[in-house]
Coordinates of C-alpha atoms and ligand atoms in Angstrom, one line a residue:
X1 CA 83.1 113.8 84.6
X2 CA 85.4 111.5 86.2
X3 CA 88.6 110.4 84.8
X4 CA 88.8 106.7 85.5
X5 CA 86.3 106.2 83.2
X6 CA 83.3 107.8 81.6
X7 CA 81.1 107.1 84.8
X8 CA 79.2 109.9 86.0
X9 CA 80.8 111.2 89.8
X10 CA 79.6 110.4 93.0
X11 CA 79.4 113.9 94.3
X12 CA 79.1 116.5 92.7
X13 CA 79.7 120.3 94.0
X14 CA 79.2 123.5 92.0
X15 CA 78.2 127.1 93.1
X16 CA 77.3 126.2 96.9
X17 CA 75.2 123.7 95.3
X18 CA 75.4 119.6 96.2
X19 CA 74.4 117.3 94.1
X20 CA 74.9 113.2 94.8
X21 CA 74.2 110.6 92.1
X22 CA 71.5 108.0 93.4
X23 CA 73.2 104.5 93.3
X24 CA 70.3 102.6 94.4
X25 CA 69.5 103.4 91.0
X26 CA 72.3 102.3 89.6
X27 CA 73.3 101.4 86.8
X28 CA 69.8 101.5 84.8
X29 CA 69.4 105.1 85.8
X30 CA 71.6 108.2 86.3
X31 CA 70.1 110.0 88.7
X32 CA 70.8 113.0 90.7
X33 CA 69.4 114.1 93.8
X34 CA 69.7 118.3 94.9
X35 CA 71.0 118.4 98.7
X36 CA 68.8 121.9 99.7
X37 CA 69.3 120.5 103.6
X38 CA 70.7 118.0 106.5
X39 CA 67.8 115.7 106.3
X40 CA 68.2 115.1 102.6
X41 CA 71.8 114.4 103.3
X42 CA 70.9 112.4 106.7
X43 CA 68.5 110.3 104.3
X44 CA 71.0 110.0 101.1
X45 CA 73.7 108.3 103.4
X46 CA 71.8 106.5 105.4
X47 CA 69.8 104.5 102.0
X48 CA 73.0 104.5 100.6
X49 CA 72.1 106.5 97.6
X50 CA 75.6 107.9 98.2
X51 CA 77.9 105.2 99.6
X52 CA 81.6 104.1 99.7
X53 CA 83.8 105.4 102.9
X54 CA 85.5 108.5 101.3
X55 CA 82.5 109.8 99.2
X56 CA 79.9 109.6 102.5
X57 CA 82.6 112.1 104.2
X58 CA 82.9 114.0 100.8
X59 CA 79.4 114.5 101.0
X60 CA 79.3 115.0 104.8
X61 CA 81.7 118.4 104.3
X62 CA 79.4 120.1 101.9
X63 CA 76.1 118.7 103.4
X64 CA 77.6 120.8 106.5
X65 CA 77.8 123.7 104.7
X66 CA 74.5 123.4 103.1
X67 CA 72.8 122.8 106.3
X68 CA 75.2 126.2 107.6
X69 CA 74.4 128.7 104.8
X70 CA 71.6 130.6 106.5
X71 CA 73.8 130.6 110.0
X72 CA 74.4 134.2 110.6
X73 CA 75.1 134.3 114.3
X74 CA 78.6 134.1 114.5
X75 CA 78.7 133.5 118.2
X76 CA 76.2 130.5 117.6
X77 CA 78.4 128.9 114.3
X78 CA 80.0 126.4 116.1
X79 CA 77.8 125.2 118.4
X80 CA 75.0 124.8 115.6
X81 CA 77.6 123.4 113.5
X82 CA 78.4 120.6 115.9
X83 CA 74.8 119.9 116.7
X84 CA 74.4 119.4 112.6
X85 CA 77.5 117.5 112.5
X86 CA 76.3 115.1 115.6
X87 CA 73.1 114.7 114.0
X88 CA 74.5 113.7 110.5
X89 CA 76.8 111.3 111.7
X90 CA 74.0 109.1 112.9
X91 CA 73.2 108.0 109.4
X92 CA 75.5 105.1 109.6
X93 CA 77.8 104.2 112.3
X94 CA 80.9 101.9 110.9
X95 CA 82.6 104.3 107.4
X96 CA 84.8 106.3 110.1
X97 CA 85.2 109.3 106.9
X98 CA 81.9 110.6 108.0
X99 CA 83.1 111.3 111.7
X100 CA 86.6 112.1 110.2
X101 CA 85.3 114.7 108.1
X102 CA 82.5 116.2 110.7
X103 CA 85.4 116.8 112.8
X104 CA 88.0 118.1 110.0
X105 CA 84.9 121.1 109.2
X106 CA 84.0 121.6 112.9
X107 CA 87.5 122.2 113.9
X108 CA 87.5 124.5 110.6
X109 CA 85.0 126.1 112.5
X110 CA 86.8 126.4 115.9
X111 CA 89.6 128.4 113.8
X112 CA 87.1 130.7 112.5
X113 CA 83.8 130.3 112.7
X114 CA 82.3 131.2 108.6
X115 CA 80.8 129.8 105.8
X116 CA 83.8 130.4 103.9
X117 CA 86.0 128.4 106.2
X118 CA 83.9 125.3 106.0
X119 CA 83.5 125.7 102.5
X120 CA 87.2 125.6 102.3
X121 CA 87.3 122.9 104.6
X122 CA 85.0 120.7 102.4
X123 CA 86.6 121.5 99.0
X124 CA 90.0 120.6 100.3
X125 CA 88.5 117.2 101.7
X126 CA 87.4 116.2 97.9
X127 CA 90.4 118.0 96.5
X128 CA 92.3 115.9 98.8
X129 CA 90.7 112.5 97.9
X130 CA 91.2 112.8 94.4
X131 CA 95.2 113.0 95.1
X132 CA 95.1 110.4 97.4
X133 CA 93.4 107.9 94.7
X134 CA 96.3 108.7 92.2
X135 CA 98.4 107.9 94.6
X136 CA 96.7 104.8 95.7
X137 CA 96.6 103.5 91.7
X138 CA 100.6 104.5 91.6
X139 CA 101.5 102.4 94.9
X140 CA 99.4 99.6 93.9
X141 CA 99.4 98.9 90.1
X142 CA 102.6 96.6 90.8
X143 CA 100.6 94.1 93.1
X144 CA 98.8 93.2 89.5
X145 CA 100.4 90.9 87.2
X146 CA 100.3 90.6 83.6
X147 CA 97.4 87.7 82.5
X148 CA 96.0 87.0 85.7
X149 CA 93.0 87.5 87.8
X150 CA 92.4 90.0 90.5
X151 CA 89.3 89.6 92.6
X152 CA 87.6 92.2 94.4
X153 CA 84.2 92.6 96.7
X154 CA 81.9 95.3 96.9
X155 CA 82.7 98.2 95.6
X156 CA 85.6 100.5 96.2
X157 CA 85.6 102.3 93.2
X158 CA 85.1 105.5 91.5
X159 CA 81.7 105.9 92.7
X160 CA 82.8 105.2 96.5
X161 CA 85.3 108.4 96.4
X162 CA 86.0 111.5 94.6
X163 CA 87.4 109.7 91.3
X164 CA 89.6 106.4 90.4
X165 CA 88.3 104.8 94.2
X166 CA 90.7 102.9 96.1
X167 CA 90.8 99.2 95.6
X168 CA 90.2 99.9 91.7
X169 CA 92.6 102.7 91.6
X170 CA 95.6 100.6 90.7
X171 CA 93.4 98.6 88.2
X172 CA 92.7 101.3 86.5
X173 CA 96.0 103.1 86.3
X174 CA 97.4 99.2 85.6
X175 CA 95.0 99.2 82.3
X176 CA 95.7 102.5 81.2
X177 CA 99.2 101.1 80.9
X178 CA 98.5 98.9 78.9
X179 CA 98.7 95.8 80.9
X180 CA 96.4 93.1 81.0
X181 CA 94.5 91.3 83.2
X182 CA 91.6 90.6 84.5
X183 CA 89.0 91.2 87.7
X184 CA 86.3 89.1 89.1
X185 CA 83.7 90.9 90.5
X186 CA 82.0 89.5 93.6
X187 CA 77.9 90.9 93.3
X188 CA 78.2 91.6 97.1
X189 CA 74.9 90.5 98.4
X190 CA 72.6 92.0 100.0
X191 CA 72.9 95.3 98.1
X192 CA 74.8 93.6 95.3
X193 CA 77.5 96.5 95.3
X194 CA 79.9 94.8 92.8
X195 CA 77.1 93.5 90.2
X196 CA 75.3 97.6 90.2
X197 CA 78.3 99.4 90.5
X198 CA 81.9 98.0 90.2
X199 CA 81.0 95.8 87.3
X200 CA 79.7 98.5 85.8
X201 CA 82.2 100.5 86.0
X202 CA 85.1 98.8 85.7
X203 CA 83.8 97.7 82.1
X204 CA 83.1 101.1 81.3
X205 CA 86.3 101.8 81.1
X206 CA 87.1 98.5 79.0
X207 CA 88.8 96.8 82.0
X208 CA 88.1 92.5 81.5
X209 CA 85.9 92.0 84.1
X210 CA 83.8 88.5 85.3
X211 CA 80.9 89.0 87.7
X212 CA 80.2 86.2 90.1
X213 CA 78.3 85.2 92.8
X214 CA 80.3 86.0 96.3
X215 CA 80.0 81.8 96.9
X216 CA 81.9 81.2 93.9
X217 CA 85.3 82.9 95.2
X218 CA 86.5 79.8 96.4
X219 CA 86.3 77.6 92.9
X220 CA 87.5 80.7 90.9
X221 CA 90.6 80.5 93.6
X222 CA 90.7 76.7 93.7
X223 CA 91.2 77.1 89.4
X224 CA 94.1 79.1 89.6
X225 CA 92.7 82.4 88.1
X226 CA 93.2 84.6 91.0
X227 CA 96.8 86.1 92.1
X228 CA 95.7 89.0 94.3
X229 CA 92.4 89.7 96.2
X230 CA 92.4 94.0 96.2
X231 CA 89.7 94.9 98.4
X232 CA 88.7 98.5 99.8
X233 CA 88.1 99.4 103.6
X234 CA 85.2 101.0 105.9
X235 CA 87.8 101.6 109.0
X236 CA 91.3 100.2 109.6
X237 CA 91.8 100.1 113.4
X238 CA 95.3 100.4 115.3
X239 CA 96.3 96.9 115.5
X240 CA 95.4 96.2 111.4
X241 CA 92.1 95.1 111.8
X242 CA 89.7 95.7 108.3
X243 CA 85.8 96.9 108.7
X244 CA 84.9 96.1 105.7
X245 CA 82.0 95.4 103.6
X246 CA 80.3 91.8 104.5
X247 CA 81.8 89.3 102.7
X248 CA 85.1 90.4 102.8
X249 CA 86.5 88.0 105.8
X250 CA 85.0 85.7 103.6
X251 CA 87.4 86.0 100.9
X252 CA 90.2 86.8 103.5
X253 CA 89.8 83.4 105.0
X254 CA 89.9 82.0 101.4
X255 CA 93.0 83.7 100.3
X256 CA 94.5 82.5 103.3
X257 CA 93.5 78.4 102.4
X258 CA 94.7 79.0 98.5
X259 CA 97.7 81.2 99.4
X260 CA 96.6 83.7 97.2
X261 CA 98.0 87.5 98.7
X262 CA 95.2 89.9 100.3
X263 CA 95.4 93.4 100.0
X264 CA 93.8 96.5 100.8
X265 CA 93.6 99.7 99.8
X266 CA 93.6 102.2 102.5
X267 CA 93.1 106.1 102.4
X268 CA 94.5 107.5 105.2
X269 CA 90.9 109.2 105.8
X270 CA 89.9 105.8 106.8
X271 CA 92.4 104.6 108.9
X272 CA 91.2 105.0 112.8
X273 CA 94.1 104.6 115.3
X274 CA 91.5 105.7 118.1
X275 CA 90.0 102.5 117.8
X276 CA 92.4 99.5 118.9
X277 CA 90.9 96.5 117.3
X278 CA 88.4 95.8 114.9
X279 CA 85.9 94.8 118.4
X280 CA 86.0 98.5 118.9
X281 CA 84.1 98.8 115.6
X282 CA 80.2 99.2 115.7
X283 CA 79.1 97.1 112.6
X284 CA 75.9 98.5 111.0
X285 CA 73.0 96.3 111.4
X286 CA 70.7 96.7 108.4
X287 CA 66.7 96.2 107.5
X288 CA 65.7 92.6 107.1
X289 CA 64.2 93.2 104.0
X290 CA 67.8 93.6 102.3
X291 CA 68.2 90.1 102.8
X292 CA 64.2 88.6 102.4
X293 CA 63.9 89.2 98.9
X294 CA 61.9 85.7 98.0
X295 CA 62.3 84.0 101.6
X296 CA 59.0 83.4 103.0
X297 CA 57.6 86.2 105.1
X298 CA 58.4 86.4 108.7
X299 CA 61.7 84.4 108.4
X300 CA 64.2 85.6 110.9
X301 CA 67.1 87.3 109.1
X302 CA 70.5 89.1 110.1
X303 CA 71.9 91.5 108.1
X304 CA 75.6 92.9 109.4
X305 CA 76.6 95.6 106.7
X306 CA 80.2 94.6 107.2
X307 CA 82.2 92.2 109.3
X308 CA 85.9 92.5 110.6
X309 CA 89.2 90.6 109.1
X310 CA 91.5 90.6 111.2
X311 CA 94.8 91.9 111.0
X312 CA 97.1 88.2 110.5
X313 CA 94.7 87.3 107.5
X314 CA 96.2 91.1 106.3
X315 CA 98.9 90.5 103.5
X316 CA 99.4 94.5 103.3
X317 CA 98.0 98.2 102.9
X318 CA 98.0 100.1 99.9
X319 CA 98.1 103.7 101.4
X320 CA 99.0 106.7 99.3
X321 CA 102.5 107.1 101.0
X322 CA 103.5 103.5 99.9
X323 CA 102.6 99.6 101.0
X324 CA 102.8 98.9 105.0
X325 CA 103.0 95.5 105.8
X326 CA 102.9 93.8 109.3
X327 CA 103.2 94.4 111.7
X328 CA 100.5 96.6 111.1
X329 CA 100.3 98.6 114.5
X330 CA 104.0 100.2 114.2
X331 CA 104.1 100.3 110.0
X332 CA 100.8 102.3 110.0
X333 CA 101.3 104.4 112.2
X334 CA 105.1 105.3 110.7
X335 CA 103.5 105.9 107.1
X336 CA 99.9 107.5 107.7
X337 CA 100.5 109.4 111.5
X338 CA 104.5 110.2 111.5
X339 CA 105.7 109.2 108.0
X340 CA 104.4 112.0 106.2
Ligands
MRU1 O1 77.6 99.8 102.4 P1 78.5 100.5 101.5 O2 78.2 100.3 100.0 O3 78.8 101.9 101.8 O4 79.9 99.7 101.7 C1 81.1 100.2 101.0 C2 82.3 99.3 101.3 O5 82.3 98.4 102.1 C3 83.5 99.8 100.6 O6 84.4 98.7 100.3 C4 84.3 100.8 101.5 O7 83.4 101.8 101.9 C5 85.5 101.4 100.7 S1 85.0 102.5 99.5 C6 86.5 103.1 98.9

């Protein structure tokens, strides 16, 4: 049961078994869906019945070992590893966790080639997630002051990671201290991300939270009500650049006009330093029929999953060794490649 609030978890492993908990059904039903192989995973990610940067790559490392169990050709391990691991991490292009973890349990597989090293491999990823969440909602909770608003879009919560997310992780360690505030919810269209799941569970856990729609940011902001925008992150590139989820340069843009600080709250399992800028990114285009909902039929529609802030709209990083603020290319590097 996860400890940020009494929410069900994202991902759940026990006794070589996966189990992920089907948001698309969220938050009417708790549902559970049995991993027994790669295609189930392949198809879980790629609807986004599990979602959320870290908890794709959560699920990625055990999904590998699911799909590895029967593997009893040593000599063949790797190589049918990597062909798994190539073929899962074409259910969505842009969260860089689900590369970042294909590659932590394949090179766990180039230093010995087992189940038992993968399975390692994969329980240290989640292990690891759930520190780095803590340590996100310590670095963090002092960007959120007493009696005001924070805003946030989409949802980078519990049910986006192992347990407390990212962008909510100092909200909820700010609340269990006692101090209040509140958080306006953008829904998040198409998928409506913050209406399912982060208003759902940020008022599980008694936080005071508004919903609204994501074109009401700017009179929200224009009122005075919002201090900080916290928002969570798909892939932070070199130079600063966010891949986030759509919407989000959006509220960037708007911070900017009403001087209100932006924020985000970045794992180091997201960051990419591989990639330079944010035009390095492929950004997931999804099914019209996200979007169509009552338009009339055969309207033309686009539907990016994400778009990219760039870095100068950037206020900081909340990473779990500390803040980093600009420049971005030299202070990211120094806290999430040398710094620790
Ligand atoms: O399409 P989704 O729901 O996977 O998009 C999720 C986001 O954009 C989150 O903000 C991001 O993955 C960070 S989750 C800690």
């Amino acid at each position: 049961m996860n400890t940020a609030s009494s929410i069900p978890s994202a991902v759940e492993w026990r006794d070589g078994r996966l189990r992920l908990l089907d948001q698309r059904r969220l938050p009417h039903h708790v549902e559970y869906l049995d991993i027994a192989d790669l295609n189930q995973a392949w198809e879980a990610i790629n609807t986004l019945a599990v979602r959320g940067a870290p908890a794709i790559g959560i699920a990625a490392g055990y999904a590998l070992v699911v799909a590895m169990a029967d593997e009893t050709d040593r000599d063949g391990f790797l190589a049918t590893l990597r062909r798994k691991a190539e073929h899962l991490q074409s259910a969505r292009p842009t969260a860089v966790n689900l590369e970042w973890a294909a590659r932590r349990i394949c090179a766990a597989a180039e230093r010995s080639p087992d189940l038992q090293a993968i399975r390692a491999e994969a329980e240290a990823i989640h292990a690891e997630d759930r520190a780095i969440c803590q340590a996100l909602g310590h670095h963090g909770k002092h960007l959120i002051q007493p009696d005001t608003g924070v805003l946030t879009h989409c949802n980078a919560g519990a049910l986006a990671v192992s347990e407390l997310g990212t962008a909510t992780a100092p909200m909820y360690v700010s609340h269990a201290e006692g101090k209040p505030f509140r958080v306006f919810v953008d829904e998040t269209r198409p998928l409506l991300q913050g209406a399912r799941l982060t208003a759902w569970e940020l008022s599980q856990a008694g936080i005071d939270v508004q919903l609204i729609c994501d074109n009401m940011a700017a009179s929200v902001m224009a009122a005075g009500e919002v201090s900080l925008a916290l928002v969570g992150t798909d892939r932070v590139t070199r130079n600063g650049d966010v891949v986030n989820k759509i919407g989000t340069l959006n509220v960037a843009i708007l911070c900017k006009h009403f001087d209100v600080p932006f924020y985000v709250a970045l794992p180091s399992s997201t960051y990419d330093p591989q990639s330079a800028t944010g035009a390095d990114v492929t950004i997931e285009q999804r099914s019209a029929d996200e979007v169509l909902g009552t338009a009339a039929a055969g309207v033309s529609v686009r539907n990016p999953a994400f778009d990219v802030t760039p870095a100068e709209l950037v206020t900081g990083f909340v990473t779990e060794h500390g803040i980093a603020k600009p420049p971005f290319a030299t202070s990211l590097a120094d806290l999430l490649i040398a710094g620790h």
